[in-house]
Amino acid sequence: MLVVMRHGASDADVARVVATIEEMGYGARPMPGAQRTAVGLVGNDGRVDAGRLEALPGVANIIHVTQPYKQVSREWREEDTIVTIAPGVSFGGTEVPVIAGPCSVESEAQIIRAAQLVKEAGATALRGGAFKPRSSPYAFQGLGMKGLEMLALARRETGLAIVTEALDDEGAHRVAEVADCIQIGARNMQNYSLLRTVGRIGKPVLLKRGMAATITDLLMSAEYILAEGNGQVILCERGIRSFDPSTRNLFDLTAIPLVQKLSHLPIVADPSHGTGLRDKVIPMGRAAIAAGADGLIVEMHPDPERAMSDGGQSLYPDQLARLVREARAIADAIGRSITPPPGTAPSARG
Ligand code: PEP
Ligand code: MN
């Protein structure tokens, strides 16, 4: 529920609303806005009797949030949320960042080379898993802490922001020391303990849609992070399971405008896991930008044939450069622009 204050309501009016909500046994989140302040009521799982609040001085009206996800919904917040993971790298505004890099961090030489190629291609941030959620316990599980150190080195060398996955609560704290944005993978979308942990850590989170998750499931998972006080959540469409083995997953592009209608949070698209097929990544990456995605996350490997995971869906470096070039033209056509890599002169931006 949202208590919308009148234009010109005093600080004392707002404080009285907060105190009343707390007396009623709920949490209060004051949200100052450009026009007027609203106070969010959190902690209710059903309709709250607004009688006591309506009568307080300075209260304009009460909005009951009808969606089961509260703070994530557009009813809660009308304006788009902009999530900034590093200086100049923001999701949800007119600029559209491209996150690219290998599926896994494999060696220092590999990730440094990948980072240089990502930057040369015109992409904005570096991805790469140090902790990998693999379907087989016998498959390469990532380099762990050593991989994180290599990512930190790649950032020092190139200035690229780092997006990397956390698999569990303990790992999340370690990942948070290095990552600019903590990725929660599809397999962990409903790991509620992990969601609460990254909510409390307070760093930006990239939350991927689960393999069999509905849009509501995805938004409810995001609510766990916001409920802990962390509003910096970027959602990610990465394809869902279907009956058709022609592609690894069914890349659900409709999710992008759907989520943007239901939520104020930004949503990015992952055409690499969405299709699982290298030659489908460029067309579907272009389509995602056209559909209004607030960013792309794609796999690119300096030498995909030798990749230790997801080589078959990883772009060659020159393909990434082409995707960024073509994405720029599409973004331009819809009044947006691809975020330039760090260190790009302002005159060359846009
Ligand atoms: C990944 O990004 O490499 C990954 C494991 O993705 P997902 O969680 O979407 O399968
Ligand atoms: Mn992968």
Coordinates of C-alpha atoms and ligand atoms in Angstrom, one line a residue:
M1 CA 0.0 0.0 0.0
L2 CA 1.1 3.5 -0.7
V3 CA 0.2 6.6 1.2
V4 CA 0.5 9.5 -1.1
M5 CA 1.1 12.8 0.7
R6 CA -0.4 16.2 -0.5
H7 CA 1.9 18.6 -2.4
G8 CA 3.3 20.7 0.4
A9 CA 2.7 18.2 3.3
S10 CA 5.2 19.0 6.1
D11 CA 8.0 16.7 7.4
A12 CA 5.9 16.4 10.6
D13 CA 2.9 15.1 8.5
V14 CA 5.2 12.5 6.9
A15 CA 6.7 11.5 10.3
R16 CA 3.2 11.0 11.7
V17 CA 2.2 8.7 8.8
V18 CA 5.5 6.7 9.3
A19 CA 4.8 6.4 13.1
T20 CA 1.2 5.3 12.5
I21 CA 2.2 2.6 10.0
E22 CA 4.8 1.3 12.5
E23 CA 2.2 1.3 15.3
M24 CA 0.0 -0.8 13.0
G25 CA 2.8 -3.3 13.0
Y26 CA 4.2 -2.7 9.4
G27 CA 7.3 -1.2 8.0
A28 CA 7.3 2.3 6.5
R29 CA 9.4 3.5 3.5
P30 CA 9.2 7.2 2.8
M31 CA 9.9 8.0 -0.8
P32 CA 10.4 11.6 -1.6
G33 CA 9.4 12.4 -5.2
A34 CA 9.8 15.5 -7.4
Q35 CA 6.2 16.4 -7.0
R36 CA 5.2 14.9 -3.7
T37 CA 6.2 12.3 -1.1
A38 CA 4.7 8.9 -0.8
V39 CA 5.1 6.5 2.1
G40 CA 5.2 2.8 1.2
L41 CA 3.7 0.3 3.7
V42 CA 5.6 -3.0 3.7
G43 CA 5.2 -6.3 5.4
N44 CA 1.5 -7.0 4.5
D45 CA 0.5 -10.0 2.6
G46 CA -3.1 -8.9 2.1
R47 CA -5.3 -5.8 2.1
V48 CA -4.6 -3.3 4.9
D49 CA -7.4 -1.2 6.5
A50 CA -6.4 2.3 5.4
G51 CA -9.0 4.1 7.7
R52 CA -6.5 5.4 10.3
L53 CA -4.1 6.6 7.6
E54 CA -6.6 8.3 5.4
A55 CA -7.6 10.7 8.2
L56 CA -4.1 11.9 9.0
P57 CA -3.1 15.5 8.1
G58 CA -1.3 15.9 4.8
V59 CA -2.5 12.6 3.3
A60 CA -3.8 13.0 -0.3
N61 CA -4.9 9.5 -1.1
I62 CA -4.1 5.8 -0.6
I63 CA -3.1 3.4 -3.4
H64 CA -3.6 -0.3 -2.8
V65 CA -1.0 -2.2 -4.7
T66 CA -3.0 -5.0 -6.4
Q67 CA 0.0 -7.1 -7.6
P68 CA 1.5 -9.8 -5.3
Y69 CA 4.9 -8.2 -5.9
K70 CA 4.6 -4.8 -4.2
Q71 CA 7.8 -2.7 -4.4
V72 CA 8.7 -4.2 -7.8
S73 CA 5.4 -3.1 -9.4
R74 CA 4.7 0.0 -11.4
E75 CA 1.9 0.7 -9.0
W76 CA 4.5 1.3 -6.3
R77 CA 6.7 3.4 -8.5
E78 CA 5.6 5.0 -11.8
E79 CA 9.0 6.2 -13.1
D80 CA 11.6 3.8 -14.5
T81 CA 14.3 2.8 -12.0
I82 CA 17.8 3.4 -13.3
V83 CA 20.4 1.0 -11.9
T84 CA 24.0 2.2 -12.1
I85 CA 26.6 -0.5 -11.6
A86 CA 29.7 1.7 -12.2
P87 CA 30.3 5.3 -13.4
G88 CA 28.7 5.7 -16.8
V89 CA 27.1 2.2 -16.8
S90 CA 23.4 2.6 -16.1
F91 CA 20.4 0.3 -17.0
G92 CA 16.9 1.6 -17.4
G93 CA 17.6 5.1 -19.0
T94 CA 18.0 6.0 -22.6
E95 CA 21.5 4.4 -22.8
V96 CA 21.7 0.7 -23.3
P97 CA 24.9 -1.1 -22.0
V98 CA 26.2 -4.3 -23.6
I99 CA 27.7 -6.8 -21.1
A100 CA 30.0 -9.3 -22.9
G101 CA 32.6 -11.9 -22.1
P102 CA 33.2 -15.6 -21.7
C103 CA 30.8 -18.0 -19.9
S104 CA 33.6 -18.8 -17.4
V105 CA 36.9 -17.3 -16.3
E106 CA 39.4 -19.9 -17.4
S107 CA 42.8 -18.3 -16.9
E108 CA 44.4 -14.9 -16.4
A109 CA 45.5 -14.7 -20.1
Q110 CA 42.0 -15.7 -21.3
I111 CA 40.0 -13.2 -19.2
I112 CA 42.4 -10.3 -19.9
R113 CA 42.3 -11.0 -23.6
A114 CA 38.5 -11.3 -23.5
A115 CA 38.2 -8.0 -21.6
Q116 CA 40.4 -6.2 -24.2
L117 CA 38.3 -7.6 -27.0
V118 CA 35.0 -6.7 -25.2
K119 CA 36.3 -3.1 -25.0
E120 CA 37.5 -3.0 -28.6
A121 CA 34.2 -4.3 -29.8
G122 CA 32.5 -1.3 -28.1
A123 CA 30.8 -3.2 -25.3
T124 CA 30.5 -1.7 -21.8
A125 CA 31.0 -4.3 -19.1
L126 CA 32.7 -7.7 -18.7
R127 CA 30.9 -10.9 -17.8
G128 CA 32.5 -14.2 -16.8
G129 CA 31.7 -16.7 -14.1
A130 CA 34.2 -17.6 -11.4
F131 CA 31.7 -19.8 -9.7
K132 CA 29.7 -21.8 -12.2
P133 CA 26.4 -23.6 -11.8
R134 CA 26.8 -26.6 -14.0
S135 CA 24.2 -29.3 -14.8
S136 CA 26.8 -32.0 -14.2
P137 CA 28.9 -32.1 -11.0
Y138 CA 31.8 -33.5 -13.1
A139 CA 31.9 -30.5 -15.4
F140 CA 34.2 -27.5 -14.9
Q141 CA 32.9 -25.6 -11.8
G142 CA 34.9 -22.4 -12.3
L143 CA 38.2 -21.1 -10.8
G144 CA 36.4 -19.7 -7.6
M145 CA 38.4 -17.1 -5.7
K146 CA 41.3 -17.2 -8.2
G147 CA 38.8 -16.4 -10.9
L148 CA 37.5 -13.4 -8.9
E149 CA 41.0 -12.1 -8.6
M150 CA 41.5 -12.4 -12.3
L151 CA 38.3 -10.4 -12.9
A152 CA 39.6 -7.7 -10.6
L153 CA 42.8 -7.6 -12.6
A154 CA 40.7 -7.4 -15.9
R155 CA 38.9 -4.3 -14.5
R156 CA 42.2 -2.6 -13.5
E157 CA 43.5 -3.3 -17.0
T158 CA 40.5 -2.1 -19.0
G159 CA 38.2 -0.1 -16.7
L160 CA 35.3 -2.4 -17.6
A161 CA 32.6 -3.0 -14.9
I162 CA 32.4 -6.6 -13.8
V163 CA 29.3 -8.8 -13.7
T164 CA 29.8 -12.2 -12.2
E165 CA 27.7 -14.9 -10.6
A166 CA 27.2 -15.9 -6.9
L167 CA 26.0 -19.4 -6.2
D168 CA 25.4 -19.4 -2.5
D169 CA 25.2 -17.2 0.6
E170 CA 28.8 -17.5 1.6
G171 CA 30.0 -17.0 -2.0
A172 CA 27.8 -13.9 -2.4
H173 CA 29.9 -12.0 0.1
R174 CA 33.1 -12.9 -1.7
V175 CA 31.7 -12.1 -5.1
A176 CA 30.4 -8.7 -3.7
E177 CA 34.0 -7.7 -2.9
V178 CA 34.9 -7.8 -6.6
A179 CA 31.7 -7.6 -8.7
D180 CA 30.1 -4.3 -9.7
C181 CA 27.0 -6.3 -10.2
I182 CA 26.2 -9.7 -8.7
Q183 CA 24.5 -12.2 -11.1
I184 CA 21.9 -14.6 -9.8
G185 CA 21.6 -17.4 -12.3
A186 CA 18.5 -19.1 -13.7
R187 CA 19.0 -22.1 -11.4
N188 CA 19.1 -19.9 -8.4
M189 CA 16.2 -17.6 -9.2
Q190 CA 14.1 -19.1 -6.4
N191 CA 16.9 -19.6 -3.9
Y192 CA 15.2 -17.3 -1.4
S193 CA 18.0 -17.4 1.1
L194 CA 20.5 -16.2 -1.6
L195 CA 18.0 -13.5 -2.7
R196 CA 17.7 -12.2 0.8
T197 CA 21.5 -12.3 1.2
V198 CA 22.1 -10.2 -2.0
G199 CA 19.3 -7.9 -0.8
R200 CA 21.2 -7.2 2.4
I201 CA 24.6 -6.8 0.7
G202 CA 23.1 -3.9 -1.2
K203 CA 25.1 -4.1 -4.4
P204 CA 23.4 -4.1 -7.8
V205 CA 22.0 -7.5 -8.8
L206 CA 21.3 -9.1 -12.2
L207 CA 18.5 -11.5 -11.6
K208 CA 18.0 -14.1 -14.4
R209 CA 14.7 -15.6 -15.1
G210 CA 14.4 -19.3 -14.0
M211 CA 14.2 -22.0 -16.7
A212 CA 10.5 -22.7 -15.9
A213 CA 9.6 -19.4 -14.2
T214 CA 6.6 -17.3 -15.2
I215 CA 6.9 -13.5 -15.3
T216 CA 5.1 -13.4 -11.9
D217 CA 7.7 -15.8 -10.5
L218 CA 10.5 -13.6 -11.7
L219 CA 9.0 -10.5 -10.2
M220 CA 8.2 -12.2 -6.9
S221 CA 11.9 -13.2 -6.7
A222 CA 13.0 -9.7 -7.3
E223 CA 10.6 -8.6 -4.5
Y224 CA 12.7 -10.7 -2.1
I225 CA 15.7 -8.5 -2.9
L226 CA 13.8 -5.2 -2.7
A227 CA 12.1 -6.4 0.6
E228 CA 15.6 -6.4 2.1
G229 CA 16.1 -2.7 1.1
N230 CA 18.1 -3.2 -2.1
G231 CA 16.3 -1.6 -5.0
Q232 CA 19.2 -2.0 -7.5
V233 CA 17.9 -5.0 -9.4
I234 CA 18.2 -5.6 -13.1
L235 CA 16.0 -8.4 -14.5
C236 CA 17.2 -10.7 -17.3
E237 CA 15.3 -12.7 -19.9
R238 CA 17.5 -15.7 -20.8
G239 CA 15.0 -18.1 -22.3
I240 CA 12.7 -20.7 -20.8
R241 CA 12.4 -24.5 -21.4
S242 CA 10.1 -25.5 -24.2
F243 CA 9.2 -28.8 -25.9
D244 CA 11.2 -27.9 -28.9
P245 CA 14.9 -29.0 -28.9
S246 CA 15.7 -26.9 -31.9
T247 CA 17.1 -24.3 -29.6
R248 CA 18.6 -24.6 -26.1
N249 CA 15.8 -22.5 -24.7
L250 CA 12.9 -20.6 -26.0
F251 CA 14.0 -16.9 -26.0
D252 CA 10.9 -15.0 -24.7
L253 CA 11.2 -11.6 -26.2
T254 CA 7.6 -10.7 -25.2
A255 CA 8.9 -10.8 -21.6
I256 CA 10.6 -7.4 -22.2
P257 CA 7.6 -5.2 -22.9
L258 CA 5.6 -7.3 -20.5
V259 CA 8.0 -6.7 -17.6
Q260 CA 8.4 -3.0 -18.5
K261 CA 4.6 -2.6 -18.2
L262 CA 4.4 -4.4 -14.8
S263 CA 7.6 -3.2 -13.2
H264 CA 9.7 -0.1 -13.0
L265 CA 12.9 -2.3 -12.9
P266 CA 15.2 -2.5 -16.0
I267 CA 15.3 -5.7 -18.0
V268 CA 18.2 -6.9 -20.1
A269 CA 18.2 -9.8 -22.6
D270 CA 20.6 -12.8 -22.9
P271 CA 20.4 -14.1 -26.4
S272 CA 23.3 -16.5 -25.8
H273 CA 21.6 -18.7 -23.2
G274 CA 18.3 -17.8 -24.8
T275 CA 19.1 -19.6 -28.0
G276 CA 22.3 -21.7 -27.2
L277 CA 23.3 -21.2 -30.8
R278 CA 26.1 -18.9 -31.9
D279 CA 24.6 -17.9 -35.2
K280 CA 21.3 -17.0 -33.6
V281 CA 22.8 -14.6 -31.0
I282 CA 23.3 -11.6 -33.4
P283 CA 19.7 -11.7 -34.9
M284 CA 18.1 -12.2 -31.4
G285 CA 20.4 -9.6 -29.8
R286 CA 19.2 -7.1 -32.5
A287 CA 15.6 -8.1 -31.9
A288 CA 16.0 -7.6 -28.1
I289 CA 17.2 -4.1 -28.6
A290 CA 14.3 -3.4 -31.0
A291 CA 11.9 -4.9 -28.4
G292 CA 13.1 -2.3 -25.9
A293 CA 15.6 -4.3 -23.8
D294 CA 17.6 -2.0 -21.3
G295 CA 20.8 -3.9 -22.0
L296 CA 22.3 -7.1 -23.5
I297 CA 24.4 -9.8 -21.9
V298 CA 26.2 -12.0 -24.4
E299 CA 28.9 -14.6 -24.3
M300 CA 32.1 -13.9 -26.4
H301 CA 35.2 -16.0 -26.1
P302 CA 38.6 -15.1 -27.6
D303 CA 38.8 -18.7 -28.9
P304 CA 35.3 -20.4 -28.6
E305 CA 36.6 -23.8 -29.8
R306 CA 38.7 -24.1 -26.6
A307 CA 36.1 -22.7 -24.2
M308 CA 35.6 -24.7 -21.0
S309 CA 31.8 -24.0 -21.0
D310 CA 29.3 -22.7 -23.5
G311 CA 31.8 -22.5 -26.4
G312 CA 29.0 -23.4 -28.9
Q313 CA 27.0 -20.3 -28.1
S314 CA 29.9 -17.9 -27.6
L315 CA 30.5 -15.3 -30.3
Y316 CA 33.8 -14.8 -32.0
P317 CA 35.3 -11.4 -31.2
D318 CA 34.5 -9.9 -34.6
Q319 CA 30.9 -11.1 -34.2
L320 CA 30.6 -9.1 -31.0
A321 CA 31.9 -6.0 -32.7
R322 CA 29.3 -6.5 -35.4
L323 CA 26.5 -7.0 -32.9
V324 CA 27.4 -3.8 -31.1
R325 CA 27.6 -1.9 -34.4
E326 CA 24.2 -3.2 -35.5
A327 CA 22.7 -2.6 -32.1
R328 CA 23.8 1.0 -32.2
A329 CA 21.8 1.6 -35.4
I330 CA 18.7 -0.1 -33.9
A331 CA 19.0 1.8 -30.7
D332 CA 19.3 5.0 -32.6
A333 CA 16.0 4.3 -34.5
I334 CA 14.1 4.0 -31.2
G335 CA 15.6 7.1 -29.5
R336 CA 18.2 5.2 -27.5
S337 CA 21.9 4.7 -27.7
I338 CA 24.4 2.0 -26.8
T339 CA 26.5 2.9 -23.8
P340 CA 30.2 3.4 -24.9
P341 CA 33.1 1.5 -23.2
P342 CA 34.8 3.2 -20.3
G343 CA 37.3 6.0 -21.2
T344 CA 35.6 6.9 -24.4
A345 CA 35.8 10.6 -25.0
P346 CA 32.4 12.4 -24.6
S347 CA 32.5 13.6 -28.2
A348 CA 32.6 10.0 -29.4
R349 CA 29.8 9.0 -27.2
G350 CA 26.3 8.2 -28.5
Ligands
PEP1 C1 25.7 -17.9 -17.4 O1 25.4 -16.7 -17.5 O2 26.8 -18.4 -17.8 C2 24.7 -18.8 -16.9 C3 25.0 -19.9 -16.2 O3 23.4 -18.4 -17.2 P1 22.0 -19.0 -16.7 O4 21.9 -18.9 -15.3 O5 21.0 -18.1 -17.4 O6 21.9 -20.4 -17.2
MN2 MN 27.1 -19.7 -19.9

